[in-house]
PDB file of N, CA, C and O in Angstrom:
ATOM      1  N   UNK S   1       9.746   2.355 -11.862  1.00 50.00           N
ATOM      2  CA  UNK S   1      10.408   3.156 -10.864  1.00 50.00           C
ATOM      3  C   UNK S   1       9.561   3.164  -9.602  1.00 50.00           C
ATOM      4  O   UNK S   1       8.338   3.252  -9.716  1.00 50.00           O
ATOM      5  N   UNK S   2      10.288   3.056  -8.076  1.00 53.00           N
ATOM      6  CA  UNK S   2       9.587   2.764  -7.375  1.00 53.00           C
ATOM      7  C   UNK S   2       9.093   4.158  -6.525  1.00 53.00           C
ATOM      8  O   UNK S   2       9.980   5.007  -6.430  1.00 53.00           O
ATOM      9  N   UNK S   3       7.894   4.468  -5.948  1.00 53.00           N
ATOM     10  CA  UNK S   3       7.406   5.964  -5.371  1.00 53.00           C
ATOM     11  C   UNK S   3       8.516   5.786  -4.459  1.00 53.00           C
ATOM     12  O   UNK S   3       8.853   4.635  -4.184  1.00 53.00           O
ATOM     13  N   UNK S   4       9.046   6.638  -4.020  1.00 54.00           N
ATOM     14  CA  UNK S   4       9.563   7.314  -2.549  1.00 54.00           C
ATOM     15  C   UNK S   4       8.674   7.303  -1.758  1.00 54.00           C
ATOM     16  O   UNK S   4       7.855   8.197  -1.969  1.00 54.00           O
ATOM     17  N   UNK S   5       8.354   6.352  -0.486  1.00 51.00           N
ATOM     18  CA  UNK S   5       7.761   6.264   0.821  1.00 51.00           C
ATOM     19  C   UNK S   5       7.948   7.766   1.327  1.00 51.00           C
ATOM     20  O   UNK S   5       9.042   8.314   1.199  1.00 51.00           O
ATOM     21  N   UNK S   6       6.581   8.590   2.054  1.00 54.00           N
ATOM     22  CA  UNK S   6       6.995   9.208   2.535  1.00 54.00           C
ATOM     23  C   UNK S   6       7.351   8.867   4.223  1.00 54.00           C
ATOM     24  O   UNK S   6       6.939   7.851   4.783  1.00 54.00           O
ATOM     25  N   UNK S   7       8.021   9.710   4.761  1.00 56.00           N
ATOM     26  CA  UNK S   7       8.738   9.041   6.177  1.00 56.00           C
ATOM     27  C   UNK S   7       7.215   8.309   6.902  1.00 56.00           C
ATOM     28  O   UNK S   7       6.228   9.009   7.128  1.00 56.00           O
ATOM     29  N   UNK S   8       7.246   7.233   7.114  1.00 57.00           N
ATOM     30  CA  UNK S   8       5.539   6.867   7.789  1.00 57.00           C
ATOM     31  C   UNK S   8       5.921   7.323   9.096  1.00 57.00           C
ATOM     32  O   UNK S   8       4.960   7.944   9.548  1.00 57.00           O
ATOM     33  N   UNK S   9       7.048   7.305  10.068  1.00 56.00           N
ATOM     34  CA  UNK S   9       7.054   7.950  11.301  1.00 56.00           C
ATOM     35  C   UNK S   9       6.101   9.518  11.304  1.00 56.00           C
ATOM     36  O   UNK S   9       5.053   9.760  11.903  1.00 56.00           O
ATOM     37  N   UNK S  10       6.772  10.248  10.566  1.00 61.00           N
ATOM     38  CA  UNK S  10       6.294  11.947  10.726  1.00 61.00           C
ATOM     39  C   UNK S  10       4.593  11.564  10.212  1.00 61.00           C
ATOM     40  O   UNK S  10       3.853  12.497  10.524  1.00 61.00           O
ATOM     41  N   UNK S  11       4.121  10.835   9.766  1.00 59.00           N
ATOM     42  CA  UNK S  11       2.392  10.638  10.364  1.00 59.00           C
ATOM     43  C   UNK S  11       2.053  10.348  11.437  1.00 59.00           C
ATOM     44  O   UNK S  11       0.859  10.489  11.705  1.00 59.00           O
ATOM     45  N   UNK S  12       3.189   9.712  12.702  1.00 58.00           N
ATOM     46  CA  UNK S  12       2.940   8.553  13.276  1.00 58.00           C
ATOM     47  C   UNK S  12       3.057  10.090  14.780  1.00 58.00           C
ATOM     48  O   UNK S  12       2.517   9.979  15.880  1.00 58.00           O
ATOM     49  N   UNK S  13       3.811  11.218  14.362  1.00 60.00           N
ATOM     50  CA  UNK S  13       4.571  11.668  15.360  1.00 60.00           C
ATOM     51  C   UNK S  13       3.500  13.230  15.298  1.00 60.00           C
ATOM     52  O   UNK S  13       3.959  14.197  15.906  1.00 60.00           O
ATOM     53  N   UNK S  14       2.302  13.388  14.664  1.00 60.00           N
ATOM     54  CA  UNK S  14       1.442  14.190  14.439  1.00 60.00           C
ATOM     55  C   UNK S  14       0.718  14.371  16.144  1.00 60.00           C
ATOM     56  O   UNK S  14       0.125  13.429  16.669  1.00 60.00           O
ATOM     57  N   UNK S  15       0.836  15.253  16.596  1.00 63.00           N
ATOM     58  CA  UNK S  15      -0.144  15.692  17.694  1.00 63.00           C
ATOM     59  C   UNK S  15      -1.426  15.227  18.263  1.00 63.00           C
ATOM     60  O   UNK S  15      -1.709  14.946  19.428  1.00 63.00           O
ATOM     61  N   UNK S  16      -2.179  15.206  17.127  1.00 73.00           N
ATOM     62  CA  UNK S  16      -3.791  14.833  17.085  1.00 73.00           C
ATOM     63  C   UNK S  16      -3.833  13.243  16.180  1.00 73.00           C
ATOM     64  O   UNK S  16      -3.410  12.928  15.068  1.00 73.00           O
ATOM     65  N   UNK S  17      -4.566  12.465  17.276  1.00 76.00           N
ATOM     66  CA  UNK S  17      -4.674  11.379  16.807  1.00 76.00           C
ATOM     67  C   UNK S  17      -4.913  11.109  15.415  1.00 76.00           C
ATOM     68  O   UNK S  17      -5.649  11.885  14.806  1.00 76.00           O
ATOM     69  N   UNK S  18      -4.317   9.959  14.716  1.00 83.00           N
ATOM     70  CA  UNK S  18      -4.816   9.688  13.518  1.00 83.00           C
ATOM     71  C   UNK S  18      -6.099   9.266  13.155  1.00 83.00           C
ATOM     72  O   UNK S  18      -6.779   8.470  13.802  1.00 83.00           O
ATOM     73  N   UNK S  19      -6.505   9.963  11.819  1.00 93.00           N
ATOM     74  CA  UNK S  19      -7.683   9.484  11.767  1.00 93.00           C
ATOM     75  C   UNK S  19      -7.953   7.945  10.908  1.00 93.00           C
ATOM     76  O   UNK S  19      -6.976   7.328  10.484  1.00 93.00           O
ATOM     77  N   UNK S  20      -8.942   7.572  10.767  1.00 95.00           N
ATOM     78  CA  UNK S  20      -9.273   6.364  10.217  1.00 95.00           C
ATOM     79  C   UNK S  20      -8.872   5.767   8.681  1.00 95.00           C
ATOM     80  O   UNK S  20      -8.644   4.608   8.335  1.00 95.00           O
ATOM     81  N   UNK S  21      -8.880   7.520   7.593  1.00 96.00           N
ATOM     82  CA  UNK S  21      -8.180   7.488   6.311  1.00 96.00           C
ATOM     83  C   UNK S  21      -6.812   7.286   7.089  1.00 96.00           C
ATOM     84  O   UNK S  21      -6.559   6.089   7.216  1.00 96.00           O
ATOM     85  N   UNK S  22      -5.866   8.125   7.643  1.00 93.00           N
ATOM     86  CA  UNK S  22      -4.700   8.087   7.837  1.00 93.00           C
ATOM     87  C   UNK S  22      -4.228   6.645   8.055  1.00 93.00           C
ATOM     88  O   UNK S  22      -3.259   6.341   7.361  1.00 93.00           O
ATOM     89  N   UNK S  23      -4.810   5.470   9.056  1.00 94.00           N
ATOM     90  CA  UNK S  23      -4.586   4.403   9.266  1.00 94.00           C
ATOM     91  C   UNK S  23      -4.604   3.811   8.185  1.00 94.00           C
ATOM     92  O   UNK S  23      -3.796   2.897   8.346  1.00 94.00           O
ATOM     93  N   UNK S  24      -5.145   3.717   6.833  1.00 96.00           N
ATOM     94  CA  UNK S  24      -5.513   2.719   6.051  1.00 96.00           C
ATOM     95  C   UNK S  24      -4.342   2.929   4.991  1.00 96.00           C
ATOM     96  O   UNK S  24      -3.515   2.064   4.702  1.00 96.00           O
ATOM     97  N   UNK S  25      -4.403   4.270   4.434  1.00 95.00           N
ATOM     98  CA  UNK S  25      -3.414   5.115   4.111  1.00 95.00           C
ATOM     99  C   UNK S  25      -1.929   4.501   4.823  1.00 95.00           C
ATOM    100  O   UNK S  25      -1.096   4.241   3.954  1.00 95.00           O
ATOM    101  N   UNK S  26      -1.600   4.309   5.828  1.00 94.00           N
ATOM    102  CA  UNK S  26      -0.348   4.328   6.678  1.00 94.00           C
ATOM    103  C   UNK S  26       0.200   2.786   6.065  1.00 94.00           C
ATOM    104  O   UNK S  26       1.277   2.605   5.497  1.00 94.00           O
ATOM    105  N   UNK S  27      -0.874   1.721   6.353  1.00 95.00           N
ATOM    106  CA  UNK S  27      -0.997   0.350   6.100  1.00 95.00           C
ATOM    107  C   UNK S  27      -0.555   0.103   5.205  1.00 95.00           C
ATOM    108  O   UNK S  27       0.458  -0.570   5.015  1.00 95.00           O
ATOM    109  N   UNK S  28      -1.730   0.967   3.940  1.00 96.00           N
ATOM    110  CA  UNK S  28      -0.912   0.639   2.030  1.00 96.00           C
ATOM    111  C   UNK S  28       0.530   0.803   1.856  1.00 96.00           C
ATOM    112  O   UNK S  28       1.324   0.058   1.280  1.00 96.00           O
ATOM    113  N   UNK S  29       0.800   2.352   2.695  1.00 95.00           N
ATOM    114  CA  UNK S  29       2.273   2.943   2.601  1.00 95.00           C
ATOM    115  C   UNK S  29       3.246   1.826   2.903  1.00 95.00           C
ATOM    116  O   UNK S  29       4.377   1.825   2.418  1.00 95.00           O
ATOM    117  N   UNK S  30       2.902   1.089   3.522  1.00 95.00           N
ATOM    118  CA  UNK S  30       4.056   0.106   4.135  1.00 95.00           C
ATOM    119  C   UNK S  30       4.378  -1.215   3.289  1.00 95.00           C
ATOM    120  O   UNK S  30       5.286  -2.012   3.525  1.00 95.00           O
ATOM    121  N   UNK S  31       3.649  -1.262   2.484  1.00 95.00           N
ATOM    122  CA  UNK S  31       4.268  -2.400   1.158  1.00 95.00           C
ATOM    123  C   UNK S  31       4.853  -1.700   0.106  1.00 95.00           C
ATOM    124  O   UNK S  31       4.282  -0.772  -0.466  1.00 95.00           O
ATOM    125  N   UNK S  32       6.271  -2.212  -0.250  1.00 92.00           N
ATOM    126  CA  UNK S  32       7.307  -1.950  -0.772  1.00 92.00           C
ATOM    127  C   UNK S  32       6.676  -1.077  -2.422  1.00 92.00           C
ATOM    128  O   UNK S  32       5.835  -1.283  -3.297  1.00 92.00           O
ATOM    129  N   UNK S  33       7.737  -0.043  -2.068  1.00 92.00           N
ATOM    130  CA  UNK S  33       7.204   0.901  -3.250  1.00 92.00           C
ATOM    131  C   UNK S  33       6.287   1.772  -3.590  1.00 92.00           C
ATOM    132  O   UNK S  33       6.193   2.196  -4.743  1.00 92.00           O
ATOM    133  N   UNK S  34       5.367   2.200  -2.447  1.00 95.00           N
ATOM    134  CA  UNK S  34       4.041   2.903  -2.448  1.00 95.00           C
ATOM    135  C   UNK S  34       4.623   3.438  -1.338  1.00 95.00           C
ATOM    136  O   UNK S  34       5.286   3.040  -0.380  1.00 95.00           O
ATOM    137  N   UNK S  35       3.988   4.890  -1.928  1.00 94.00           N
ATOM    138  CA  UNK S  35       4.305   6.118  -1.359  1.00 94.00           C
ATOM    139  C   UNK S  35       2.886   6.805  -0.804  1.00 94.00           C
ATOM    140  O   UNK S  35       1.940   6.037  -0.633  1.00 94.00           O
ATOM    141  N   UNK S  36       2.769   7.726  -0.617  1.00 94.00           N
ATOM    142  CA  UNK S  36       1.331   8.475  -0.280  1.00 94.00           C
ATOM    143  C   UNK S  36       0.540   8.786  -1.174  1.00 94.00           C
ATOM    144  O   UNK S  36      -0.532   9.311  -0.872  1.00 94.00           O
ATOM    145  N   UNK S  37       0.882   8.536  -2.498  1.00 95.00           N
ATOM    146  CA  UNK S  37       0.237   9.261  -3.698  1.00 95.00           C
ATOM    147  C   UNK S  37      -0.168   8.015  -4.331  1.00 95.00           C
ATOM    148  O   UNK S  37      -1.100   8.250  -5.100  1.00 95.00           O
ATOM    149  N   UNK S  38       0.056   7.162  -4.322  1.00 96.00           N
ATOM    150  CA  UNK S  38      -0.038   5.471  -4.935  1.00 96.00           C
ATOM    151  C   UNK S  38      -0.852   4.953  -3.304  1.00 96.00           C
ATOM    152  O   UNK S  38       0.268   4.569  -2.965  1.00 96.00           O
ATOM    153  N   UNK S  39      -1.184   4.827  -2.841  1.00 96.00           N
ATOM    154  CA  UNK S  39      -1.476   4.619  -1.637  1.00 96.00           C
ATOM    155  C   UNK S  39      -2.894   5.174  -1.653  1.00 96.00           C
ATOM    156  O   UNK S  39      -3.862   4.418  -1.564  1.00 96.00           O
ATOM    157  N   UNK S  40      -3.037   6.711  -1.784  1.00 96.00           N
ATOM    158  CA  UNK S  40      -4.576   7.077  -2.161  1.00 96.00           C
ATOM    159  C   UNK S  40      -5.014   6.086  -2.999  1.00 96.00           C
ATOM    160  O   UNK S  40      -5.797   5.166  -2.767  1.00 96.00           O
ATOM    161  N   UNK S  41      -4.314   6.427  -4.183  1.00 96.00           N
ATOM    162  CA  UNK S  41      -4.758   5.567  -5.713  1.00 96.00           C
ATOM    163  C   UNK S  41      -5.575   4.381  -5.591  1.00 96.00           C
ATOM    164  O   UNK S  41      -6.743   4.132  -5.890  1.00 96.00           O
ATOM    165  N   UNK S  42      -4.388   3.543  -4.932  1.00 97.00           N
ATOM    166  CA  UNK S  42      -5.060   1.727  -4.633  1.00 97.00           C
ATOM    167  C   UNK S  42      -6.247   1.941  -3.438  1.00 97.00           C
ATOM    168  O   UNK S  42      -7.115   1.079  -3.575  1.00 97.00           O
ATOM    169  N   UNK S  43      -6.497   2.785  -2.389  1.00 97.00           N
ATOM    170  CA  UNK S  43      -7.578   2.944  -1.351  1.00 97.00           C
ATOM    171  C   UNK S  43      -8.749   3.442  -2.016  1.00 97.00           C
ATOM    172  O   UNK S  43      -9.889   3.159  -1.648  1.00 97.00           O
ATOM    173  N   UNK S  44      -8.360   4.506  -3.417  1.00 97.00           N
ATOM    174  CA  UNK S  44      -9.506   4.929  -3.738  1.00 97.00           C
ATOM    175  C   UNK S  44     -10.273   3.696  -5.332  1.00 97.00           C
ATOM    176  O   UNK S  44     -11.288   3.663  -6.027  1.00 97.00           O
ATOM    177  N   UNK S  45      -9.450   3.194  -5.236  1.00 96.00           N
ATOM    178  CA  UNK S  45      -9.153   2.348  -6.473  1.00 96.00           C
ATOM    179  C   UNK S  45     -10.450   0.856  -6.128  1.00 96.00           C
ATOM    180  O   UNK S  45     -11.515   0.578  -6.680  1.00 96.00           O
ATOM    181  N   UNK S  46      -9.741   0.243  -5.055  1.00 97.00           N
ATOM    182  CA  UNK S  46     -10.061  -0.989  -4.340  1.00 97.00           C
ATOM    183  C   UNK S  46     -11.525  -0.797  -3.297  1.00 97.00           C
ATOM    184  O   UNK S  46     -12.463  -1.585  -3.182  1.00 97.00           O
ATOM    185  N   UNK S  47     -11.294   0.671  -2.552  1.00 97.00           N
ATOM    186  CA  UNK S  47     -12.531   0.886  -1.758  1.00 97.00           C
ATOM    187  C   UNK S  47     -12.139   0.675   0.035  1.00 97.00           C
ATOM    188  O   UNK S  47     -12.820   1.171   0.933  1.00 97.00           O
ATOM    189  N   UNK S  48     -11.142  -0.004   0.205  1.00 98.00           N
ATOM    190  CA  UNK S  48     -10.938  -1.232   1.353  1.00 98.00           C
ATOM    191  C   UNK S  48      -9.141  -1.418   1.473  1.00 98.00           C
ATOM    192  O   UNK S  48      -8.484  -1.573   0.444  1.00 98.00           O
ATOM    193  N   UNK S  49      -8.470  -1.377   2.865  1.00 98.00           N
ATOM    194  CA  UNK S  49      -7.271  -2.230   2.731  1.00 98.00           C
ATOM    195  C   UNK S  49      -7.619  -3.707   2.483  1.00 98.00           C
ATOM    196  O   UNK S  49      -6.864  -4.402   1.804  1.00 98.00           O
ATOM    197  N   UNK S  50      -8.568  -4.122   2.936  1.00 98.00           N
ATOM    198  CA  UNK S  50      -9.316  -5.628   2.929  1.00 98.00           C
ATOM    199  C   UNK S  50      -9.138  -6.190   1.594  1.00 98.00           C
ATOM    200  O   UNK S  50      -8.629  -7.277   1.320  1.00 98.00           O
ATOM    201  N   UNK S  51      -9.642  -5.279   0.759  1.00 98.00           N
ATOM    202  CA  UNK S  51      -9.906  -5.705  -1.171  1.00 98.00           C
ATOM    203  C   UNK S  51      -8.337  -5.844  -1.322  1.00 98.00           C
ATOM    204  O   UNK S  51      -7.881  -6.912  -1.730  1.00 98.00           O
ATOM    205  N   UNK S  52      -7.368  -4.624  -0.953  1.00 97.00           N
ATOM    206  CA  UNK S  52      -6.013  -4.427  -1.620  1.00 97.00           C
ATOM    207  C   UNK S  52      -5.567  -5.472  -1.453  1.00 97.00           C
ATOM    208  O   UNK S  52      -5.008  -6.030  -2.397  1.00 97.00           O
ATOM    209  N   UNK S  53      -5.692  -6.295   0.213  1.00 97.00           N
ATOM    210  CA  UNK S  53      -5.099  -7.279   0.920  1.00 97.00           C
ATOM    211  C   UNK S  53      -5.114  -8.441  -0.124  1.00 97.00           C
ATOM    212  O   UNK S  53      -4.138  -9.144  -0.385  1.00 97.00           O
ATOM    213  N   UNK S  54      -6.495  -8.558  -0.748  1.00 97.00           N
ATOM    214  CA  UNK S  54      -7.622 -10.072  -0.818  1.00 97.00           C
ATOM    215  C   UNK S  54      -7.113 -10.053  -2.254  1.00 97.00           C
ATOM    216  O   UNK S  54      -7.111 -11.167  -2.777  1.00 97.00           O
ATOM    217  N   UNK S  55      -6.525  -8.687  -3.287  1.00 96.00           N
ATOM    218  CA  UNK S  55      -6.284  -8.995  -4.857  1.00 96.00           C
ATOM    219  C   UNK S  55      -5.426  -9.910  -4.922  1.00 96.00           C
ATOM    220  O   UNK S  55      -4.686 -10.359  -4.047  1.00 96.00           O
ATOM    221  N   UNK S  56      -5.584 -10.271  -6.357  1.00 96.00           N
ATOM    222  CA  UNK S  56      -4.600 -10.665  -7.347  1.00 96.00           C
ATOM    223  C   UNK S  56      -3.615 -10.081  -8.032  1.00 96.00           C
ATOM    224  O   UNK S  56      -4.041  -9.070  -8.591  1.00 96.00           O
ATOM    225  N   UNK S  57      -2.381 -10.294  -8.250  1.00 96.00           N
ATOM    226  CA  UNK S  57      -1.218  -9.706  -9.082  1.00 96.00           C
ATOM    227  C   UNK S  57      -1.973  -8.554 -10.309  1.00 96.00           C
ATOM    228  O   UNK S  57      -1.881  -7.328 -10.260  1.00 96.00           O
ATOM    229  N   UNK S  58      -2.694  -9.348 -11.342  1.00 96.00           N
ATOM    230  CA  UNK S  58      -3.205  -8.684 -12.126  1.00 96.00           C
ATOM    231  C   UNK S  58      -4.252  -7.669 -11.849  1.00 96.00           C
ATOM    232  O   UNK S  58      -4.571  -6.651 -12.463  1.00 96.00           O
ATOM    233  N   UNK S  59      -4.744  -8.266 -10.661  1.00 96.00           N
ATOM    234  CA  UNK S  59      -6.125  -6.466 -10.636  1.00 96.00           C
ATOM    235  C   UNK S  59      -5.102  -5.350  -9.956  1.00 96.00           C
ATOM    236  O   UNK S  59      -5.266  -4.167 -10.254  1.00 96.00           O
ATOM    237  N   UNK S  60      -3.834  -5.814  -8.857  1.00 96.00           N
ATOM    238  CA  UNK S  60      -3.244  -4.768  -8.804  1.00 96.00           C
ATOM    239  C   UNK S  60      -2.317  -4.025  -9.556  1.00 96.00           C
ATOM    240  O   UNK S  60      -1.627  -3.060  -9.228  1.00 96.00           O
ATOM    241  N   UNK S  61      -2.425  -4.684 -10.710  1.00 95.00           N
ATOM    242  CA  UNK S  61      -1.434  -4.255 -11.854  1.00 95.00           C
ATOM    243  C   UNK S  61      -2.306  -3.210 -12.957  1.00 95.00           C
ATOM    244  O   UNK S  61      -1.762  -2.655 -13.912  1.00 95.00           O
ATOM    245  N   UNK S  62      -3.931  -3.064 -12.563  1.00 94.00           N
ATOM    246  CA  UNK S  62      -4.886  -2.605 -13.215  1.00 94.00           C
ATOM    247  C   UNK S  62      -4.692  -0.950 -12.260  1.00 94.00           C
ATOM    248  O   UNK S  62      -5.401  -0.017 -12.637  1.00 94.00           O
ATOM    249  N   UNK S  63      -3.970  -0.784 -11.379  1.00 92.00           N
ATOM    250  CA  UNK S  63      -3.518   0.800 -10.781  1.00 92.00           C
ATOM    251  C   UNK S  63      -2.236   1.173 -11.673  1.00 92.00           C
ATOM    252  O   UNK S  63      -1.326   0.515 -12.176  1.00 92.00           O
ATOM    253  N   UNK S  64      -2.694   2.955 -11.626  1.00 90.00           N
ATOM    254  CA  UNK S  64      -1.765   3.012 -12.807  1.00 90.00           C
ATOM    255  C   UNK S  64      -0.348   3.065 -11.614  1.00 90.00           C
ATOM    256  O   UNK S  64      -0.464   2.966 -10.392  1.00 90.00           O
ATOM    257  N   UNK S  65       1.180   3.279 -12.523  1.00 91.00           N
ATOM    258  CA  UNK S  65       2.058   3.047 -11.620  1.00 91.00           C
ATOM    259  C   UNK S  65       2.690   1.616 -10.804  1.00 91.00           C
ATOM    260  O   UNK S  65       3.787   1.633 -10.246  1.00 91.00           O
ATOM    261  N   UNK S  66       1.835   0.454 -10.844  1.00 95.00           N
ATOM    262  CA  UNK S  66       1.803  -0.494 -10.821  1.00 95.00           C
ATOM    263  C   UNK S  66       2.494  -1.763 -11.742  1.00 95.00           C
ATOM    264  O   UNK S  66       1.534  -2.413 -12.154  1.00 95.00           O
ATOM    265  N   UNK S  67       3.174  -2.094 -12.004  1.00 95.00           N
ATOM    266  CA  UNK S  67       3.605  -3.044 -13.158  1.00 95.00           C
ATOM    267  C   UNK S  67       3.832  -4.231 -12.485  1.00 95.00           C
ATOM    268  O   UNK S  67       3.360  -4.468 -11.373  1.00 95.00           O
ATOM    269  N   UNK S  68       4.654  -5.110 -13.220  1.00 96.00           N
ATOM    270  CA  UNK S  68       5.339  -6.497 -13.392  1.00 96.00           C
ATOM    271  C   UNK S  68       5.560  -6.882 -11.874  1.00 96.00           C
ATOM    272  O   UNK S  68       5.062  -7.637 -11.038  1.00 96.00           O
ATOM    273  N   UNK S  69       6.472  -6.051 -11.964  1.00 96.00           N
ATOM    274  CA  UNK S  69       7.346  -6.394 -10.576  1.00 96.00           C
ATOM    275  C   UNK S  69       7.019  -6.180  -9.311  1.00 96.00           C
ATOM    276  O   UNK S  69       7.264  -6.909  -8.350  1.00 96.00           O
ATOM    277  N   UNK S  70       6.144  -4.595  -9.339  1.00 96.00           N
ATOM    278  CA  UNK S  70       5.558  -4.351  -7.990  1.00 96.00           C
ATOM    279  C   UNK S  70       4.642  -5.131  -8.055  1.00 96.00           C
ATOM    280  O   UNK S  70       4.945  -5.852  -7.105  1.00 96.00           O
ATOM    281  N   UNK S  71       3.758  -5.539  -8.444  1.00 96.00           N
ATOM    282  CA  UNK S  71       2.213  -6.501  -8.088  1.00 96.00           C
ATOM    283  C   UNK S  71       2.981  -7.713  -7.793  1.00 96.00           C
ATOM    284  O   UNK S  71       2.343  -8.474  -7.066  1.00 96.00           O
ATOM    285  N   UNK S  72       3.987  -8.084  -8.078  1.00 96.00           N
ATOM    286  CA  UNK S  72       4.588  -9.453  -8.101  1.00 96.00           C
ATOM    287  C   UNK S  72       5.099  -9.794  -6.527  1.00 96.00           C
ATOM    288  O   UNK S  72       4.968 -10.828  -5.871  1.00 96.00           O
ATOM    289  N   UNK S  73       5.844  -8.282  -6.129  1.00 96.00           N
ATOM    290  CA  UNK S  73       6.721  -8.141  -4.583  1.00 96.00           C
ATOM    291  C   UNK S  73       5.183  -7.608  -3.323  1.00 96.00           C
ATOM    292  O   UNK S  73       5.222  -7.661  -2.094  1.00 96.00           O
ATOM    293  N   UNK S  74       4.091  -7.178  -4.133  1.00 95.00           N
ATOM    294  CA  UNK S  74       3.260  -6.709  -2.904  1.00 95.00           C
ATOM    295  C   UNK S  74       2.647  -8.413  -2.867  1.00 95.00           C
ATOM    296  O   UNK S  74       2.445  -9.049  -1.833  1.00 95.00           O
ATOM    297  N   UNK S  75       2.450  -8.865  -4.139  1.00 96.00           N
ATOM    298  CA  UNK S  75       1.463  -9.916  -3.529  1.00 96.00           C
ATOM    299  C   UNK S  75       2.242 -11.206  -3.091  1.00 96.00           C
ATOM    300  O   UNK S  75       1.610 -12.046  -2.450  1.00 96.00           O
ATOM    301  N   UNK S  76       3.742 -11.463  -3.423  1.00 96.00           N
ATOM    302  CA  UNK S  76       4.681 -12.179  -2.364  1.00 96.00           C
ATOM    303  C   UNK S  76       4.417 -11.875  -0.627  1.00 96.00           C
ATOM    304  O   UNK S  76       4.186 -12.696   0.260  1.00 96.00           O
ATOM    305  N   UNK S  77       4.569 -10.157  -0.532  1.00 95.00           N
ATOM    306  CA  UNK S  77       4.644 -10.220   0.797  1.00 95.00           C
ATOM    307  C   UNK S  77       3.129 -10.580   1.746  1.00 95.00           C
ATOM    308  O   UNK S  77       3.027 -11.231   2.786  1.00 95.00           O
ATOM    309  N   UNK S  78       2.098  -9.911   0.967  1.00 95.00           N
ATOM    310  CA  UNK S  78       1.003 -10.404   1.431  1.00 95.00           C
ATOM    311  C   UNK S  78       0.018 -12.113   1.191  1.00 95.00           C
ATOM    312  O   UNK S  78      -1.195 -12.242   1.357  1.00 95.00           O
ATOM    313  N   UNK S  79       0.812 -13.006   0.853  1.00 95.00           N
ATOM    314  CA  UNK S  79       0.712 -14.420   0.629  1.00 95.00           C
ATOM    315  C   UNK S  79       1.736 -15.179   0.558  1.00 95.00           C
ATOM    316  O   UNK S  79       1.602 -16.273   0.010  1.00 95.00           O
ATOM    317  N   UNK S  80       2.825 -14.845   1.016  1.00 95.00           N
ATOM    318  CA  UNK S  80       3.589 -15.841   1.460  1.00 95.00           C
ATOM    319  C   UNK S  80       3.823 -16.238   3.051  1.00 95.00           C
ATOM    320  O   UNK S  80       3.978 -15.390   3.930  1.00 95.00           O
ATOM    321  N   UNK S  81       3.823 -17.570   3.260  1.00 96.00           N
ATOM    322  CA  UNK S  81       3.915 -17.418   4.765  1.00 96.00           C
ATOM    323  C   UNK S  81       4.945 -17.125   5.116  1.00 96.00           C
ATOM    324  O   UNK S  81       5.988 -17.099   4.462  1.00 96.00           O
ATOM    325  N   UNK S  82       4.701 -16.775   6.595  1.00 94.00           N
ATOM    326  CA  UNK S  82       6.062 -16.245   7.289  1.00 94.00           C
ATOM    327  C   UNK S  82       6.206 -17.565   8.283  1.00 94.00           C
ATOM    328  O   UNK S  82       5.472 -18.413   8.792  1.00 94.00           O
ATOM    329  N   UNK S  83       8.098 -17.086   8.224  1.00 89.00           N
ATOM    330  CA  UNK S  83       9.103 -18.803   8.441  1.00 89.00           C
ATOM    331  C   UNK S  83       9.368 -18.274   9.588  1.00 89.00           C
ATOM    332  O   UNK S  83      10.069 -18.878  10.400  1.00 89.00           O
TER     333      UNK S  83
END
């Protein structure tokens, strides 16, 4: 089952600049199926958007919440080229 994204605008539309968690945080949020709560997980998980970027199907399948299909559609979008 996939998390519910929370709206990434209403972070985007906050008063006081974002901070540096919020950016990295914002980034994870934006591959299909990760929400804010799965999003900590893999940042606190990996250390880095860099590491999340740089995995493999299977180490991201090592977050809980994670299975088959999502590690399969995050690491399509982040290694396939764009046409």
């Amino acid at each position: 089952r996939l998390e519910k994204p929370d709206k990434i605008l209403s972070k985007l539309k906050k008063r006081k600049p974002l901070s540096l968690k919020d950016h990295q945080e914002l980034i994870i949020e934006s591959l299909p199926g990760i929400g804010p709560n799965l999003s900590k997980a893999l940042l606190k998980q990996f250390g880095s958007v860099k590491e999340i970027m740089n995995s493999n199907k299977e180490k991201l399948r090592e977050t809980d919440k994670i299975g088959p299909k999502k590690s399969e559609r995050i690491y399509e979008i982040i290694n396939k080229k764009y046409d």
